[in-house]
mmCIF file of C-alpha atoms in Angstrom:
data_model
loop_
_atom_site.group_PDB
_atom_site.id
_atom_site.type_symbol
_atom_site.label_atom_id
_atom_site.label_comp_id
_atom_site.label_asym_id
_atom_site.label_seq_id
_atom_site.Cartn_x
_atom_site.Cartn_y
_atom_site.Cartn_z
ATOM 1 C CA UNK A 257 -13.297 16.227 -21.445
ATOM 2 C CA UNK A 258 -10.103 17.480 -23.056
ATOM 3 C CA UNK A 259 -9.129 21.124 -22.778
ATOM 4 C CA UNK A 260 -6.582 23.252 -24.558
ATOM 5 C CA UNK A 261 -3.910 24.920 -22.430
ATOM 6 C CA UNK A 262 -4.926 28.485 -21.622
ATOM 7 C CA UNK A 263 -2.267 31.209 -21.862
ATOM 8 C CA UNK A 264 -2.473 34.001 -19.284
ATOM 9 C CA UNK A 265 -1.004 37.444 -19.985
ATOM 10 C CA UNK A 266 -0.114 39.421 -16.855
ATOM 11 C CA UNK A 267 2.305 41.910 -15.411
ATOM 12 C CA UNK A 268 5.430 40.637 -13.709
ATOM 13 C CA UNK A 269 4.811 39.370 -10.182
ATOM 14 C CA UNK A 270 1.034 39.606 -10.453
ATOM 15 C CA UNK A 271 -1.120 37.334 -8.280
ATOM 16 C CA UNK A 272 -3.314 35.176 -10.502
ATOM 17 C CA UNK A 273 -6.458 33.428 -9.311
ATOM 18 C CA UNK A 274 -7.955 30.690 -11.475
ATOM 19 C CA UNK A 275 -11.238 28.996 -10.537
ATOM 20 C CA UNK A 276 -12.776 26.020 -12.268
ATOM 21 C CA UNK A 277 -15.421 23.370 -11.673
ATOM 22 C CA UNK A 278 -14.573 19.672 -11.754
ATOM 23 C CA UNK A 279 -17.149 17.741 -13.778
ATOM 24 C CA UNK A 280 -17.709 14.049 -13.122
ATOM 25 C CA UNK A 281 -16.597 11.679 -15.854
ATOM 26 C CA UNK A 282 -19.440 9.328 -14.879
ATOM 27 C CA UNK A 283 -23.194 9.772 -14.418
ATOM 28 C CA UNK A 284 -23.644 6.261 -13.004
ATOM 29 C CA UNK A 285 -21.557 3.525 -11.411
ATOM 30 C CA UNK A 286 -18.704 3.088 -13.922
ATOM 31 C CA UNK A 287 -17.979 -0.627 -13.474
ATOM 32 C CA UNK A 288 -15.669 -1.862 -16.246
ATOM 33 C CA UNK A 289 -15.540 1.614 -17.840
ATOM 34 C CA UNK A 290 -13.675 3.173 -14.894
ATOM 35 C CA UNK A 291 -10.402 4.970 -15.630
ATOM 36 C CA UNK A 292 -8.441 6.083 -12.586
ATOM 37 C CA UNK A 293 -7.303 9.297 -14.256
ATOM 38 C CA UNK A 294 -10.904 10.552 -14.442
ATOM 39 C CA UNK A 295 -12.925 11.880 -11.466
ATOM 40 C CA UNK A 296 -16.040 10.390 -9.895
ATOM 41 C CA UNK A 297 -18.190 13.252 -8.541
ATOM 42 C CA UNK A 298 -21.680 11.987 -7.749
ATOM 43 C CA UNK A 299 -24.510 13.790 -5.890
ATOM 44 C CA UNK A 300 -23.724 11.898 -2.664
ATOM 45 C CA UNK A 301 -19.969 11.278 -2.791
ATOM 46 C CA UNK A 302 -16.707 11.775 -4.668
ATOM 47 C CA UNK A 303 -13.506 9.882 -5.376
ATOM 48 C CA UNK A 304 -10.652 11.553 -7.229
ATOM 49 C CA UNK A 305 -6.938 11.274 -7.931
ATOM 50 C CA UNK A 306 -4.969 14.501 -8.001
ATOM 51 C CA UNK A 307 -4.185 14.436 -11.708
ATOM 52 C CA UNK A 308 -7.924 14.439 -12.470
ATOM 53 C CA UNK A 309 -8.789 17.566 -10.442
ATOM 54 C CA UNK A 310 -5.751 19.830 -10.046
ATOM 55 C CA UNK A 311 -4.661 22.177 -12.828
ATOM 56 C CA UNK A 312 -0.889 22.119 -13.227
ATOM 57 C CA UNK A 313 1.131 25.257 -14.099
ATOM 58 C CA UNK A 314 3.382 24.063 -16.902
ATOM 59 C CA UNK A 315 7.039 23.730 -15.970
ATOM 60 C CA UNK A 316 6.417 24.423 -12.261
ATOM 61 C CA UNK A 317 5.886 20.923 -10.922
ATOM 62 C CA UNK A 318 8.504 21.490 -8.201
ATOM 63 C CA UNK A 319 7.187 24.907 -7.157
ATOM 64 C CA UNK A 320 5.827 25.467 -3.620
ATOM 65 C CA UNK A 321 2.121 24.719 -3.245
ATOM 66 C CA UNK A 322 -0.446 24.376 -0.495
ATOM 67 C CA UNK A 323 -3.812 22.670 -0.059
ATOM 68 C CA UNK A 324 -6.845 23.334 2.131
ATOM 69 C CA UNK A 325 -10.310 21.799 2.175
ATOM 70 C CA UNK A 326 -13.147 24.174 1.350
ATOM 71 C CA UNK A 327 -16.659 23.903 2.689
ATOM 72 C CA UNK A 328 -18.607 20.688 2.394
ATOM 73 C CA UNK A 329 -21.938 19.542 3.909
ATOM 74 C CA UNK A 330 -21.849 19.164 7.687
ATOM 75 C CA UNK A 331 -22.840 15.485 7.532
ATOM 76 C CA UNK A 332 -19.952 14.615 5.223
ATOM 77 C CA UNK A 333 -16.582 13.124 6.056
ATOM 78 C CA UNK A 334 -13.579 13.575 3.764
ATOM 79 C CA UNK A 335 -10.133 11.996 3.642
ATOM 80 C CA UNK A 336 -7.005 12.577 1.588
ATOM 81 C CA UNK A 337 -3.294 11.916 1.965
ATOM 82 C CA UNK A 338 -2.974 15.712 1.643
ATOM 83 C CA UNK A 339 -4.259 15.795 5.227
ATOM 84 C CA UNK A 340 -0.748 14.663 6.197
ATOM 85 C CA UNK A 341 0.851 17.922 5.051
ATOM 86 C CA UNK A 342 2.501 20.031 7.717
ATOM 87 C CA UNK A 343 0.914 23.493 7.576
ATOM 88 C CA UNK A 344 -0.720 22.282 4.322
ATOM 89 C CA UNK A 345 2.497 23.153 2.439
ATOM 90 C CA UNK A 346 4.218 20.982 -0.159
ATOM 91 C CA UNK A 347 5.014 21.070 -3.906
ATOM 92 C CA UNK A 348 2.829 21.036 -6.992
ATOM 93 C CA UNK A 349 3.879 17.508 -7.955
ATOM 94 C CA UNK A 350 3.041 16.140 -4.488
ATOM 95 C CA UNK A 351 -0.438 17.680 -4.557
ATOM 96 C CA UNK A 352 -1.046 16.094 -7.941
ATOM 97 C CA UNK A 353 0.161 12.711 -6.619
ATOM 98 C CA UNK A 354 -2.749 12.431 -4.193
ATOM 99 C CA UNK A 355 -6.135 10.799 -3.687
ATOM 100 C CA UNK A 356 -9.306 12.095 -2.000
ATOM 101 C CA UNK A 357 -12.649 10.562 -1.079
ATOM 102 C CA UNK A 358 -15.709 11.931 0.685
ATOM 103 C CA UNK A 359 -19.399 11.536 1.422
ATOM 104 C CA UNK A 360 -21.869 11.213 4.306
ATOM 105 C CA UNK A 361 -21.369 7.423 4.515
ATOM 106 C CA UNK A 362 -17.565 7.481 4.519
ATOM 107 C CA UNK A 363 -16.103 5.297 7.281
ATOM 108 C CA UNK A 364 -12.595 6.152 8.498
ATOM 109 C CA UNK A 365 -10.741 3.587 10.647
ATOM 110 C CA UNK A 366 -7.664 4.860 12.480
ATOM 111 C CA UNK A 367 -4.718 2.753 13.585
ATOM 112 C CA UNK A 368 -1.189 3.544 14.742
ATOM 113 C CA UNK A 369 1.887 1.787 13.356
ATOM 114 C CA UNK A 370 4.996 2.755 15.271
ATOM 115 C CA UNK A 371 4.378 6.431 15.937
ATOM 116 C CA UNK A 372 2.552 7.107 12.678
ATOM 117 C CA UNK A 373 -1.185 7.258 11.969
ATOM 118 C CA UNK A 374 -2.668 4.780 9.502
ATOM 119 C CA UNK A 375 -6.141 5.592 8.138
ATOM 120 C CA UNK A 376 -8.438 3.377 6.089
ATOM 121 C CA UNK A 377 -11.294 5.319 4.450
ATOM 122 C CA UNK A 378 -14.065 3.313 2.757
ATOM 123 C CA UNK A 379 -17.584 3.717 1.512
ATOM 124 C CA UNK A 380 -20.076 1.334 -0.069
ATOM 125 C CA UNK A 381 -21.308 -2.159 0.771
ATOM 126 C CA UNK A 382 -18.744 -4.958 0.853
ATOM 127 C CA UNK A 383 -18.604 -8.558 2.033
ATOM 128 C CA UNK A 384 -16.236 -7.487 4.823
ATOM 129 C CA UNK A 385 -16.182 -4.739 7.431
ATOM 130 C CA UNK A 386 -13.955 -1.664 7.323
ATOM 131 C CA UNK A 387 -12.297 -2.996 10.488
ATOM 132 C CA UNK A 388 -11.395 -6.263 8.733
ATOM 133 C CA UNK A 389 -9.814 -4.316 5.866
ATOM 134 C CA UNK A 390 -7.882 -2.236 8.406
ATOM 135 C CA UNK A 391 -6.633 -5.418 10.124
ATOM 136 C CA UNK A 392 -5.252 -6.778 6.841
ATOM 137 C CA UNK A 393 -3.672 -3.485 5.795
ATOM 138 C CA UNK A 394 -2.049 -2.960 9.200
ATOM 139 C CA UNK A 395 -0.372 -6.396 9.132
ATOM 140 C CA UNK A 396 0.984 -5.741 5.632
ATOM 141 C CA UNK A 397 2.241 -2.271 6.568
ATOM 142 C CA UNK A 398 4.109 -3.693 9.559
ATOM 143 C CA UNK A 399 5.628 -6.538 7.503
ATOM 144 C CA UNK A 400 6.851 -4.324 4.659
ATOM 145 C CA UNK A 401 8.164 -1.585 6.949
ATOM 146 C CA UNK A 402 10.146 -4.259 8.810
ATOM 147 C CA UNK A 403 11.534 -5.667 5.549
ATOM 148 C CA UNK A 404 12.814 -2.249 4.455
ATOM 149 C CA UNK A 405 13.943 -1.250 7.949
ATOM 150 C CA UNK A 406 11.838 1.901 7.713
ATOM 151 C CA UNK A 407 9.852 3.746 10.328
ATOM 152 C CA UNK A 408 6.201 4.116 9.408
ATOM 153 C CA UNK A 409 4.962 7.506 8.223
ATOM 154 C CA UNK A 410 1.373 8.819 8.016
ATOM 155 C CA UNK A 411 -0.505 6.753 5.446
ATOM 156 C CA UNK A 412 -3.990 6.527 3.926
ATOM 157 C CA UNK A 413 -5.822 3.732 2.124
ATOM 158 C CA UNK A 414 -8.938 4.976 0.287
ATOM 159 C CA UNK A 415 -11.447 2.466 -1.100
ATOM 160 C CA UNK A 416 -14.309 3.403 -3.431
ATOM 161 C CA UNK A 417 -17.088 1.300 -5.000
ATOM 162 C CA UNK A 418 -17.534 1.065 -8.767
ATOM 163 C CA UNK A 419 -20.948 -0.604 -8.587
ATOM 164 C CA UNK A 420 -22.339 -4.113 -9.110
ATOM 165 C CA UNK A 421 -21.583 -6.414 -12.038
ATOM 166 C CA UNK A 422 -23.678 -9.493 -12.814
ATOM 167 C CA UNK A 423 -20.414 -11.375 -13.386
ATOM 168 C CA UNK A 424 -16.703 -10.620 -13.222
ATOM 169 C CA UNK A 425 -14.657 -8.235 -11.151
ATOM 170 C CA UNK A 426 -13.125 -4.836 -11.861
ATOM 171 C CA UNK A 427 -10.438 -3.739 -9.386
ATOM 172 C CA UNK A 428 -7.692 -1.139 -9.725
ATOM 173 C CA UNK A 429 -5.069 0.018 -7.274
ATOM 174 C CA UNK A 430 -3.083 3.245 -7.464
ATOM 175 C CA UNK A 431 0.004 4.076 -5.418
ATOM 176 C CA UNK A 432 0.392 7.650 -4.199
ATOM 177 C CA UNK A 433 3.206 9.374 -2.292
ATOM 178 C CA UNK A 434 1.822 8.429 1.147
ATOM 179 C CA UNK A 435 -1.331 6.525 0.213
ATOM 180 C CA UNK A 436 -2.805 3.992 -2.113
ATOM 181 C CA UNK A 437 -6.317 3.768 -3.458
ATOM 182 C CA UNK A 438 -8.611 0.878 -4.304
ATOM 183 C CA UNK A 439 -11.524 1.206 -6.722
ATOM 184 C CA UNK A 440 -13.547 -1.957 -7.200
ATOM 185 C CA UNK A 441 -16.884 -3.487 -8.042
ATOM 186 C CA UNK A 442 -18.596 -5.189 -5.124
ATOM 187 C CA UNK A 443 -17.227 -8.696 -5.808
ATOM 188 C CA UNK A 444 -13.901 -7.703 -4.193
ATOM 189 C CA UNK A 445 -12.938 -10.452 -1.721
ATOM 190 C CA UNK A 446 -10.695 -9.534 1.186
ATOM 191 C CA UNK A 447 -9.740 -13.177 1.790
ATOM 192 C CA UNK A 448 -7.883 -13.309 -1.536
ATOM 193 C CA UNK A 449 -6.650 -9.694 -1.591
ATOM 194 C CA UNK A 450 -3.443 -9.927 0.471
ATOM 195 C CA UNK A 451 -1.220 -9.951 -2.612
ATOM 196 C CA UNK A 452 -3.076 -6.998 -4.095
ATOM 197 C CA UNK A 453 -2.798 -4.976 -0.863
ATOM 198 C CA UNK A 454 0.874 -5.891 -0.406
ATOM 199 C CA UNK A 455 1.625 -4.888 -4.006
ATOM 200 C CA UNK A 456 -0.010 -1.481 -3.607
ATOM 201 C CA UNK A 457 1.765 -0.658 -0.343
ATOM 202 C CA UNK A 458 5.053 -1.786 -1.916
ATOM 203 C CA UNK A 459 4.770 1.196 -4.267
ATOM 204 C CA UNK A 460 5.835 3.354 -1.295
ATOM 205 C CA UNK A 461 9.337 2.123 -2.168
ATOM 206 C CA UNK A 462 8.938 0.715 -5.677
ATOM 207 C CA UNK A 463 9.274 3.255 -7.206
ATOM 208 C CA UNK A 464 8.375 6.172 -4.878
ATOM 209 C CA UNK A 465 11.495 5.980 -2.682
ATOM 210 C CA UNK A 466 13.851 4.541 -5.315
ATOM 211 C CA UNK A 467 13.874 7.008 -8.179
ATOM 212 C CA UNK A 468 10.293 7.499 -9.396
ATOM 213 C CA UNK A 469 9.162 6.952 -12.992
ATOM 214 C CA UNK A 470 9.817 8.754 -16.294
ATOM 215 C CA UNK A 471 7.462 11.630 -17.134
ATOM 216 C CA UNK A 472 6.715 10.161 -20.567
ATOM 217 C CA UNK A 473 6.367 6.585 -21.819
ATOM 218 C CA UNK A 474 6.072 5.365 -18.241
ATOM 219 C CA UNK A 475 5.244 1.806 -19.264
ATOM 220 C CA UNK A 476 8.838 1.094 -20.333
ATOM 221 C CA UNK A 477 9.796 1.064 -16.635
ATOM 222 C CA UNK A 478 6.915 -1.078 -15.355
ATOM 223 C CA UNK A 479 9.471 -3.881 -14.945
ATOM 224 C CA UNK A 480 10.676 -1.840 -11.952
ATOM 225 C CA UNK A 481 7.491 -0.405 -10.476
ATOM 226 C CA UNK A 482 5.180 -3.361 -11.136
ATOM 227 C CA UNK A 483 7.546 -6.291 -11.578
ATOM 228 C CA UNK A 484 9.550 -5.751 -8.406
ATOM 229 C CA UNK A 485 6.428 -4.789 -6.435
ATOM 230 C CA UNK A 486 4.907 -8.161 -7.355
ATOM 231 C CA UNK A 487 8.108 -10.067 -6.592
ATOM 232 C CA UNK A 488 8.790 -8.431 -3.224
ATOM 233 C CA UNK A 489 5.152 -8.333 -2.099
ATOM 234 C CA UNK A 490 4.712 -12.085 -2.488
ATOM 235 C CA UNK A 491 8.110 -12.785 -0.900
ATOM 236 C CA UNK A 492 7.296 -10.635 2.147
ATOM 237 C CA UNK A 493 3.842 -12.175 2.566
ATOM 238 C CA UNK A 494 5.581 -15.562 2.822
ATOM 239 C CA UNK A 495 8.426 -14.591 5.147
ATOM 240 C CA UNK A 496 6.110 -12.626 7.468
ATOM 241 C CA UNK A 497 3.732 -15.572 7.903
ATOM 242 C CA UNK A 498 0.793 -13.796 6.249
ATOM 243 C CA UNK A 499 0.996 -16.480 3.545
ATOM 244 C CA UNK A 500 1.749 -20.181 3.921
ATOM 245 C CA UNK A 501 4.197 -21.905 1.599
ATOM 246 C CA UNK A 502 1.147 -23.343 -0.171
ATOM 247 C CA UNK A 503 -0.246 -19.819 -0.690
ATOM 248 C CA UNK A 504 3.063 -18.689 -2.179
ATOM 249 C CA UNK A 505 3.321 -21.675 -4.516
ATOM 250 C CA UNK A 506 -0.298 -21.231 -5.590
ATOM 251 C CA UNK A 507 0.358 -17.576 -6.430
ATOM 252 C CA UNK A 508 3.375 -18.488 -8.569
ATOM 253 C CA UNK A 509 1.365 -21.167 -10.368
ATOM 254 C CA UNK A 510 -1.340 -18.590 -11.121
ATOM 255 C CA UNK A 511 1.292 -16.222 -12.514
ATOM 256 C CA UNK A 512 2.819 -18.921 -14.727
ATOM 257 C CA UNK A 513 -0.645 -19.855 -15.982
ATOM 258 C CA UNK A 514 -1.370 -16.236 -16.944
ATOM 259 C CA UNK A 515 1.968 -16.056 -18.782
ATOM 260 C CA UNK A 516 1.225 -19.291 -20.635
ATOM 261 C CA UNK A 517 -2.229 -18.045 -21.688
ATOM 262 C CA UNK A 518 -1.087 -14.524 -22.621
#
């Protein structure tokens, strides 16, 4: 739900402890109703973005902050890009710009790109294996790192199911500081997802490394974050050999068709 901003009165320098419970925005598989700014907390698993679970002290986004996992059932596995933090320390804004997933059926595939760990954390039933998803992501990570001339850093891809639809597909991707997330209904096809995966990893630079986005009215700068991510992702897929020239041309034809029908 929506909450008013509480005001705390305290003596100067006092330590303040605030506890709160995160309530799921969904009581069933959300399907088309999913909004990535709202948490999924089900009896057997969870999938959340930082802005949906972390309270933010107003005006202190750049203040020091730390994160630690609490207790969870012994059979569970959990994964977050916050696991990458050295000594768990960072800033408020970086903790908010995170993703986390967990449950007893979570599968975590680990790869190494350069000297950096790459983790793919998935749950649910898909038409492909977690290893196949990891293979595709690893190739894209290597291609885009090479394009930018960057060394790889620790990275997480978290994928969560949104349930089954009798027809259609609902898929969203969200770029984080050192991760991206995928939330999708079960019709997600890995064979046609290279552009989607390349676009989401491209957000590590567009806009994360190149100036970020405005705090309000973010959509006015989507030409940068989304437009250039699309342009560069498809170009890199072609030049790296992950796409053929026919794949590239087909993608551009699809884009022009969507423009013409918009």
